[in-house]
Short mmCIF file of C-alpha atoms in Angstrom, two decimals:
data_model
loop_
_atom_site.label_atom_id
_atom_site.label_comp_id
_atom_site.label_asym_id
_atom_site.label_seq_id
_atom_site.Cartn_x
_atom_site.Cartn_y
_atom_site.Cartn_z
CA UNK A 93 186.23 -113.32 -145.96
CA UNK A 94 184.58 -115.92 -143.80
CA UNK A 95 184.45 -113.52 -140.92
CA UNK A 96 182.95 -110.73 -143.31
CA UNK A 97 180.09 -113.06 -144.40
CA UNK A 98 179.48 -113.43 -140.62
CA UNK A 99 179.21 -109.66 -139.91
CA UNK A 100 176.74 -109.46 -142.73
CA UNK A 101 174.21 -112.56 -142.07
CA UNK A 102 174.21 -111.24 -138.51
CA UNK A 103 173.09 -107.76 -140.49
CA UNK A 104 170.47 -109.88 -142.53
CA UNK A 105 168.92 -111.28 -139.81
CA UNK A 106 167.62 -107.81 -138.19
CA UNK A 107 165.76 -107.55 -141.33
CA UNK A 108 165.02 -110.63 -142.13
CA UNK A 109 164.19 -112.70 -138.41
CA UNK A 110 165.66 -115.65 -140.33
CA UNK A 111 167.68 -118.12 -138.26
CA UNK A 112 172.01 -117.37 -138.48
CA UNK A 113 171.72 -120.40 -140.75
CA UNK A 114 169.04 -119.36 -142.89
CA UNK A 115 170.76 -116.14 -143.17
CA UNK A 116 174.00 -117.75 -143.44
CA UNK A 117 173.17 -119.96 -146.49
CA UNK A 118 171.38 -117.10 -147.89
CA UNK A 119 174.83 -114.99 -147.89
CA UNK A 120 176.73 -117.66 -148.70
CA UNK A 121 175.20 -118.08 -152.24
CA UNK A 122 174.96 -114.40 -153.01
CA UNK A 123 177.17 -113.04 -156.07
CA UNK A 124 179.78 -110.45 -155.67
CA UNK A 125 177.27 -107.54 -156.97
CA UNK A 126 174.30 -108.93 -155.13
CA UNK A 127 173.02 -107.04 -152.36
CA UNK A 128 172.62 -109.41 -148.56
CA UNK A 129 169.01 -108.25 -149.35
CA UNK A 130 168.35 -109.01 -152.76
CA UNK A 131 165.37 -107.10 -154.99
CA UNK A 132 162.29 -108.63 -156.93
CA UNK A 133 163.49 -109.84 -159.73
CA UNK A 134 160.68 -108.52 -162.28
CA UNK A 135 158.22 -105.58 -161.83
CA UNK A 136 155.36 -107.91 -161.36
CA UNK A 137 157.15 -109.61 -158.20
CA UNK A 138 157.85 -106.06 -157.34
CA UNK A 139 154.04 -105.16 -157.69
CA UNK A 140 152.54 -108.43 -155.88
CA UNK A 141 154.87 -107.64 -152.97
CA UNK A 142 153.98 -103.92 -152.43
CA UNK A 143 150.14 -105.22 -152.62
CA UNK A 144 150.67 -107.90 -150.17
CA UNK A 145 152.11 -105.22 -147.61
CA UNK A 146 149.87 -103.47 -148.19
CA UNK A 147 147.59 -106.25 -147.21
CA UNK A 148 149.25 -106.88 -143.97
CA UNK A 149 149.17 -103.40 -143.08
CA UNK A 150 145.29 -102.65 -143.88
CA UNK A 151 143.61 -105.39 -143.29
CA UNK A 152 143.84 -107.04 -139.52
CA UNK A 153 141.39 -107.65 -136.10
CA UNK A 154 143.30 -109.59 -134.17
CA UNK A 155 146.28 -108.93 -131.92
CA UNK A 156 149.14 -111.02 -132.71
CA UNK A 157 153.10 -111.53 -130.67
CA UNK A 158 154.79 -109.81 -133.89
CA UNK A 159 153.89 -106.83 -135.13
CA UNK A 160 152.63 -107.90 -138.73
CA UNK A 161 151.76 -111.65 -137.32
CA UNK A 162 154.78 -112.28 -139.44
CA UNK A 163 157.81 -114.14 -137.90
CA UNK A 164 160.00 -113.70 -140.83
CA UNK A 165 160.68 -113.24 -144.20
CA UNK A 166 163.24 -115.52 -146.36
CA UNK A 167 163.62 -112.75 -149.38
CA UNK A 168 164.34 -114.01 -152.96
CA UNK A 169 164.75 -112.48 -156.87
CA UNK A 170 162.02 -114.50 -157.94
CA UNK A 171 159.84 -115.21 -154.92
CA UNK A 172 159.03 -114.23 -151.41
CA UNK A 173 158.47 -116.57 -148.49
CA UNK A 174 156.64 -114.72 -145.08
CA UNK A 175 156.33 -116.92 -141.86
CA UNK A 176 153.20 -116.14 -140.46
CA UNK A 177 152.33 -116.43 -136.67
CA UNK A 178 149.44 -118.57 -136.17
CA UNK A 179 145.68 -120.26 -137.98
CA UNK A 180 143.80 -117.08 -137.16
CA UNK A 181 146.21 -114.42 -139.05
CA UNK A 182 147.09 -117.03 -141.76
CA UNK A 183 142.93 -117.00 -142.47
CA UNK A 184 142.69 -113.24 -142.52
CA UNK A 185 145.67 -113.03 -145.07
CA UNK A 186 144.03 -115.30 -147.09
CA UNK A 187 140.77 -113.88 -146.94
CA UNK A 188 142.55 -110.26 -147.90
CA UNK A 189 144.66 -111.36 -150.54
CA UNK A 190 142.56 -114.50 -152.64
CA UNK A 191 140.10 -112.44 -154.92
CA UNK A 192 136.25 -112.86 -154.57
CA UNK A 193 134.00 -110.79 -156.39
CA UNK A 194 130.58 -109.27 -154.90
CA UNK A 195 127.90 -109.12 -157.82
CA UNK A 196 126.24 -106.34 -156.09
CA UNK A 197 128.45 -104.04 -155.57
CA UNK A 198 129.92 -105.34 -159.21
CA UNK A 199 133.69 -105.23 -157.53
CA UNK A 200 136.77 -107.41 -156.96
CA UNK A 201 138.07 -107.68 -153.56
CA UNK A 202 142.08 -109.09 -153.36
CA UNK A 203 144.74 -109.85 -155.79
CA UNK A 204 142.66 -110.04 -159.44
CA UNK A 205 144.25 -113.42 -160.62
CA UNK A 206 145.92 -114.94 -157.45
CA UNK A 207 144.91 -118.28 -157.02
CA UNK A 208 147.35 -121.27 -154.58
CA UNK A 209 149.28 -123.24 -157.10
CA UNK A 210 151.24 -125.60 -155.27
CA UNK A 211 151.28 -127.28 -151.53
CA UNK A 212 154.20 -128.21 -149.17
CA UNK A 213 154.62 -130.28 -145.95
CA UNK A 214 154.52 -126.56 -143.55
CA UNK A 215 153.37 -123.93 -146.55
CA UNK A 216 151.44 -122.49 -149.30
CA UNK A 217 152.18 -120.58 -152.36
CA UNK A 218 150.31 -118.50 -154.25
CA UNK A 219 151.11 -117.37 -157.90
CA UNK A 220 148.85 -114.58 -160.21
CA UNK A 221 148.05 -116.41 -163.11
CA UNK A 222 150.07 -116.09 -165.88
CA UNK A 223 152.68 -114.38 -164.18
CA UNK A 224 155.81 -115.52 -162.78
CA UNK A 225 155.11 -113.59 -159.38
CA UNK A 226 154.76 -115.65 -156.82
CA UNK A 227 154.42 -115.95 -152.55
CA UNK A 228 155.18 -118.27 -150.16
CA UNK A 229 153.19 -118.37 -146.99
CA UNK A 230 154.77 -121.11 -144.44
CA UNK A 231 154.81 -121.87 -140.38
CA UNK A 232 151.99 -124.26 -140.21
CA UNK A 233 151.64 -127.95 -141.00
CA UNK A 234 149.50 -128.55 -143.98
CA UNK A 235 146.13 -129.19 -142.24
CA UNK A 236 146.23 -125.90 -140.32
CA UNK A 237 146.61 -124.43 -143.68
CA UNK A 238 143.32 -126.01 -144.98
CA UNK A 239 141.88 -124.87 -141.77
CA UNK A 240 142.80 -121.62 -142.22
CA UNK A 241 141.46 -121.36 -146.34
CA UNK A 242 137.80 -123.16 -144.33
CA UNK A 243 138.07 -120.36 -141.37
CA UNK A 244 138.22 -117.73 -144.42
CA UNK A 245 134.81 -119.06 -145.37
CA UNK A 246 133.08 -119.77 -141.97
CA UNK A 247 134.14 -116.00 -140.48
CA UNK A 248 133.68 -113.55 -143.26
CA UNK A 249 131.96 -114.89 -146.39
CA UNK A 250 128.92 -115.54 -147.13
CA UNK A 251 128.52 -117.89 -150.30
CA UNK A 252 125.16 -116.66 -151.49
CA UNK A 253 126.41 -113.06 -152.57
CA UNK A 254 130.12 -113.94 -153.26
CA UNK A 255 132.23 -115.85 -155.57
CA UNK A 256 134.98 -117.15 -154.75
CA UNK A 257 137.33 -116.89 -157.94
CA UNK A 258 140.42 -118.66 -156.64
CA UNK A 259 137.72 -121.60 -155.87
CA UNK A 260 135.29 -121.50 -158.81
CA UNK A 261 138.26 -120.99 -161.59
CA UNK A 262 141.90 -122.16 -159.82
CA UNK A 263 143.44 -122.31 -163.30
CA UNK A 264 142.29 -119.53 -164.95
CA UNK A 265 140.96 -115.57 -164.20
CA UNK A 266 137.41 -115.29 -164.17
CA UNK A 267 135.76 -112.76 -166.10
CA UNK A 268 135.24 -110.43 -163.36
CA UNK A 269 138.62 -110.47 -162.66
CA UNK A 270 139.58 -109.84 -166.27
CA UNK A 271 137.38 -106.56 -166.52
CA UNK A 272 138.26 -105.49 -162.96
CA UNK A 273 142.34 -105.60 -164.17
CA UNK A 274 141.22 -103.45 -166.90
CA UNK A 275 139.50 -100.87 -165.34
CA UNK A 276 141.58 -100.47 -162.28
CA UNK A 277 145.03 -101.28 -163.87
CA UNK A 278 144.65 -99.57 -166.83
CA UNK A 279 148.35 -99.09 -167.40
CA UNK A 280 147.76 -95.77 -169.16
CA UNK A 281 146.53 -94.83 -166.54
CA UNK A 282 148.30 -91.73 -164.35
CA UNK A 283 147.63 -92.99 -160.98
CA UNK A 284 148.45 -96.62 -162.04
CA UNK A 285 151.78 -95.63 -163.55
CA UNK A 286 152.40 -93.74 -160.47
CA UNK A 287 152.02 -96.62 -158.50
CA UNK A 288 153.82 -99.09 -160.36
CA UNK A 289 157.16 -96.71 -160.31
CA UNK A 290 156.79 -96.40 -156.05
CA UNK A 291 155.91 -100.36 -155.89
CA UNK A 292 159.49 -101.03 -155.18
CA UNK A 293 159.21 -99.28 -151.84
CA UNK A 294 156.60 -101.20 -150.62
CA UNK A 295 158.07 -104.72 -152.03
CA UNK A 296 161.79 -103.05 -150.31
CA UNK A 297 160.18 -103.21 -147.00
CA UNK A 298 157.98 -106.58 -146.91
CA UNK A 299 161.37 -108.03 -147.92
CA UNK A 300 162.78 -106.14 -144.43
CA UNK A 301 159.62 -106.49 -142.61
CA UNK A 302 161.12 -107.58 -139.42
CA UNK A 303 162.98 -104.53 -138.70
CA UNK A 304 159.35 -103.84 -137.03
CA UNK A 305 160.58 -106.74 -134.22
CA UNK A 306 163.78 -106.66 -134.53
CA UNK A 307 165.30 -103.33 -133.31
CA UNK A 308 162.31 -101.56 -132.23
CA UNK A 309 159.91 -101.92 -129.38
CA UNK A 310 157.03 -101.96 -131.69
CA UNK A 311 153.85 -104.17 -130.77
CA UNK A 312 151.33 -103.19 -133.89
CA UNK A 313 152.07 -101.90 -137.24
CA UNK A 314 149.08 -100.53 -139.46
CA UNK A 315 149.03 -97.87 -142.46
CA UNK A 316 147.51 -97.48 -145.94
CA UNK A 317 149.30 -96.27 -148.93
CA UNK A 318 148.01 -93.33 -151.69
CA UNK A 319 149.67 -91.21 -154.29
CA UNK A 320 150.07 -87.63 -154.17
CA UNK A 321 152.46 -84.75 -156.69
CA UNK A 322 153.46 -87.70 -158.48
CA UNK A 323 155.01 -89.91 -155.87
CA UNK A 324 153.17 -93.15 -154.77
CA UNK A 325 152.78 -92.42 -150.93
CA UNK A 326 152.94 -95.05 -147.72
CA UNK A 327 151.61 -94.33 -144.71
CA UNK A 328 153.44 -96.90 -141.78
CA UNK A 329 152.04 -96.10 -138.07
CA UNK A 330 153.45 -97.85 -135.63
CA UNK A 331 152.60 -98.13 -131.69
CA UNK A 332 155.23 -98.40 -129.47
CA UNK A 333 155.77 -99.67 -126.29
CA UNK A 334 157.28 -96.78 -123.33
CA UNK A 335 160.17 -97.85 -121.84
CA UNK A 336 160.48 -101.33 -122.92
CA UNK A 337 163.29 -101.57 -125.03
CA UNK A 338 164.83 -99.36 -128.21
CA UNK A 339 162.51 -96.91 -129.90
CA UNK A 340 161.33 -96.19 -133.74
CA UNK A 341 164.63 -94.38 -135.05
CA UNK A 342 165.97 -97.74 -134.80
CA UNK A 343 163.79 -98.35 -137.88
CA UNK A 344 165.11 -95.44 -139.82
CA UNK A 345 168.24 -95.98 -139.28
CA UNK A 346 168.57 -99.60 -140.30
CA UNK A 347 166.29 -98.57 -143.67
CA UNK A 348 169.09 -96.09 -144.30
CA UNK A 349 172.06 -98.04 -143.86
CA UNK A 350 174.02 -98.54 -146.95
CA UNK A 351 174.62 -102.32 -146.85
CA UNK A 352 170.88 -103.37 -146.52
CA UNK A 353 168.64 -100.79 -146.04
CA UNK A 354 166.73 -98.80 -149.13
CA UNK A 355 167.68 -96.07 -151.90
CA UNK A 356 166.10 -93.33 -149.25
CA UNK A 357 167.11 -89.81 -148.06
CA UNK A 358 165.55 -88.47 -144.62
CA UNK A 359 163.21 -85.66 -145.47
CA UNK A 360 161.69 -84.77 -142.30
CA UNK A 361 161.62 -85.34 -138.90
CA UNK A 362 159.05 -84.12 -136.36
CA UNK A 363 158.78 -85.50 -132.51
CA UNK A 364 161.27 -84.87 -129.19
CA UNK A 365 164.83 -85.92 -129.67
CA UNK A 366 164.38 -87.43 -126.52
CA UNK A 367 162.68 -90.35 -126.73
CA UNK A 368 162.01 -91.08 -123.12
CA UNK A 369 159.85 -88.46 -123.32
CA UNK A 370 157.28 -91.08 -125.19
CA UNK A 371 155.84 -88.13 -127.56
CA UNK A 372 155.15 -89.16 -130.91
CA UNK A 373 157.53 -89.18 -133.99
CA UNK A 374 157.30 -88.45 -137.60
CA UNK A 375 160.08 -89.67 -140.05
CA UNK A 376 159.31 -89.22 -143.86
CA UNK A 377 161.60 -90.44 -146.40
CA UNK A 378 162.03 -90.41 -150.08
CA UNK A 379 164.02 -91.72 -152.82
CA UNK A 380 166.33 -89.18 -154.62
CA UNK A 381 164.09 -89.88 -157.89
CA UNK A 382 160.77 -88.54 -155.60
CA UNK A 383 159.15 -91.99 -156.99
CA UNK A 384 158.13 -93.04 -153.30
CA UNK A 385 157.87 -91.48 -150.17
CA UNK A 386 157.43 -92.91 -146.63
CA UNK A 387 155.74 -91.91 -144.08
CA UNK A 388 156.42 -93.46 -140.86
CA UNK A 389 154.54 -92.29 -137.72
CA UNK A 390 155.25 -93.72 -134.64
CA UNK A 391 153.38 -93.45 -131.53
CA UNK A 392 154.37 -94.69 -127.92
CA UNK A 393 151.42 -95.66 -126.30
CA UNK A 394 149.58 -98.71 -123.60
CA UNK A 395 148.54 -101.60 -125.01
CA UNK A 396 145.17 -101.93 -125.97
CA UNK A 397 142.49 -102.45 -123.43
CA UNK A 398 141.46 -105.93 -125.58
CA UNK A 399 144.83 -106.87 -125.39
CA UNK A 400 144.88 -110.16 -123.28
CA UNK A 401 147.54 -109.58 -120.77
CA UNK A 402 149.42 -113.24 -121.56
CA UNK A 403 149.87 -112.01 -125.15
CA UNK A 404 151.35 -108.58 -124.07
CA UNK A 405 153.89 -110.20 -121.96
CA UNK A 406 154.65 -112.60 -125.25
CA UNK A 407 155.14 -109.35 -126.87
CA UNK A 408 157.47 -108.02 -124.14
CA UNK A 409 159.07 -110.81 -123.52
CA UNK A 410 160.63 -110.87 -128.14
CA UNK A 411 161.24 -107.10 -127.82
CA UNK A 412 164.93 -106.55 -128.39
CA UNK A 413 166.99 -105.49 -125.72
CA UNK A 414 169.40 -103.31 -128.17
CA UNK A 415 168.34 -101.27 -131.28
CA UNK A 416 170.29 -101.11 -134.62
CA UNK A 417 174.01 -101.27 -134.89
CA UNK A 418 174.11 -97.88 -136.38
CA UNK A 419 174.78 -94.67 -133.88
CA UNK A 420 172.03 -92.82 -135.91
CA UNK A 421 170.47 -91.31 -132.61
CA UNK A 422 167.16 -89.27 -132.74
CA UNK A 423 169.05 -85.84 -132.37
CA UNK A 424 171.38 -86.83 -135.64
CA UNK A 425 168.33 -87.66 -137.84
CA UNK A 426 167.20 -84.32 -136.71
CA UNK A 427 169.84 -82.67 -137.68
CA UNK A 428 170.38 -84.44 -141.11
CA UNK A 429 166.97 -82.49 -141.67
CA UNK A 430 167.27 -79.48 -139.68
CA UNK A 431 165.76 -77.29 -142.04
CA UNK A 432 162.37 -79.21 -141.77
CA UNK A 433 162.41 -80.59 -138.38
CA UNK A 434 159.85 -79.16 -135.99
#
């Protein structure tokens, strides 16, 4: 039994990035029915999470060593913890995910209700109000974190035209906020409701976000989500790196393994079998209930001019040197789809 637990931390850890004895404990205490990667607990932790991906995915100008500026995730029922990477991308998630509203353009930017409820020695956490969903931001002492909330304010907002809701009401949603939930979230709403059943897809992979580090060669992840026929739709594109260590099926196949990866079924698959080649891959997946489809679309590319060249070597230098465990090769997830593949 010992040994088993073993096996499966080591599995928790692709997805995860935690430490073996992060991942370790983390096993240790799960129940006999509980999965090494455990769900949100409640549909609002579910929703929060999917937003916050989102978040990462949509809203970034800086290069950072891990593909989300996330180091890794420590995945709970009731709570999510992300390590993020440095001051700079802990500012611009805050910035993205604390609401402000704009009088003129009479709209709420962020997560309506959000607001930091409590402070530790090296994190943050932030709660919606009234809600029991919460996050938990951590990697930096506690006066990089007040530098960070000050950098939010000093880069990208200007005072005279915005408030700041999580500053002017920290214990309570501001009326802006109130009517913005209500128009936007109307949960009669089609395209809300359509949403809200895919948000477990998006919450699925923040809580296996490092799978983007951990047995792929990927250097920057970006993407948007949308709905479409019924099925809330996410767009992941990722840029890879030619040549420099195991490619993008890696991510596929650890999402469909059957001891942590997601409720998905391989769709389609477009893009050379081969993938020394360096062409560019498609891999869209979907949930046998068609509640959530994803669309990952990876691209092997340079680095960016604006890359600085000490930071691409960083990157090189924490790209794995194997993929995932699984033998799931490009030409197998074509042929799972062979029908569709093109």
């Amino acid at each position: 039994m010992r040994a088993q637990h073993h096996d499966v931390s080591l599995l928790r850890r692709l997805y995860t990035g935690e430490s073996v004895q992060q991942a370790r404990r983390a096993v240790d205490g799960l129940q006999n029915s509980q999965s090494p990667i455990p769900g949100a607990a409640s549909p609002a932790q579910q929703l929060l999470e999917a937003r916050v991906l989102v978040a990462l995915l949509e809203f970034r100008n800086l290069y950072t060593r891990f593909p989300l500026g996330i180091t890794a995730v420590q995945p709970q029922p009731d709570v999510i913890t992300l390590g993020v990477e440095s001051e700079e991308r802990a500012a611009e998630i805050l910035f993205n995910l604390l609401p402000s509203y704009a009088p003129a353009h009479k709209e709420v930017q962020g997560v309506p209700g959000l607001r930091i409820t409590r402070r530790h020695r090296t994190a943050i956490e932030l709660q919606v109000l009234g809600e029991s969903a919460r996050l938990r931001l951590t990697g930096l002492p506690s006066t990089l974190w007040r530098s960070a909330e000050e950098r939010t304010l000093s880069n990208w907002i200007d005072p005279d035209s915005m408030d700041l809701c999580w500053r002017s009401s920290p214990r309570a949603w501001t009326t802006a906020e109130r009517e913005h939930h209500a128009q936007w979230e109307d949960p009669d709403d089609h395209y809300v409701q359509v949403t809200e059943r895919g948000a477990w897809l998006g919450s699925g992979l923040l809580r296996r976000a490092a799978l983007l580090h951990t047995v792929a060669n990927t250097f920057l992840a970006d993407g948007h989500r949308g709905a479409a026929f019924d099925v809330a739709r996410l767009v992941l594109q990722s840029s890879h790196a030619h040549k420099q260590g195991p490619g993008p099926h890696n991510i596929v196949a650890a999402l469909l393994d059957p001891v942590c990866g997601l409720p998905l079924v391989l769709k389609r698959y477009r893009g050379d079998t081969d993938e020394n080649y360096g062409s560019d891959q498609q891999f869209v997946l979907e949930d046998a209930g068609k509640t959530a489809m994803l669309d990952l679309r990876a691209t092997v590319e340079r680095p960016p001019s604006r890359l600085a060249p000490e930071l691409w070597q960083a990157i090189v230098r924490r790209m794995p040197r194997s993929g995932f465990t699984s033998s799931l090769s490009p030409s197998i997830l074509a042929g799972f789809c062979n029908l569709d593949a093109a």
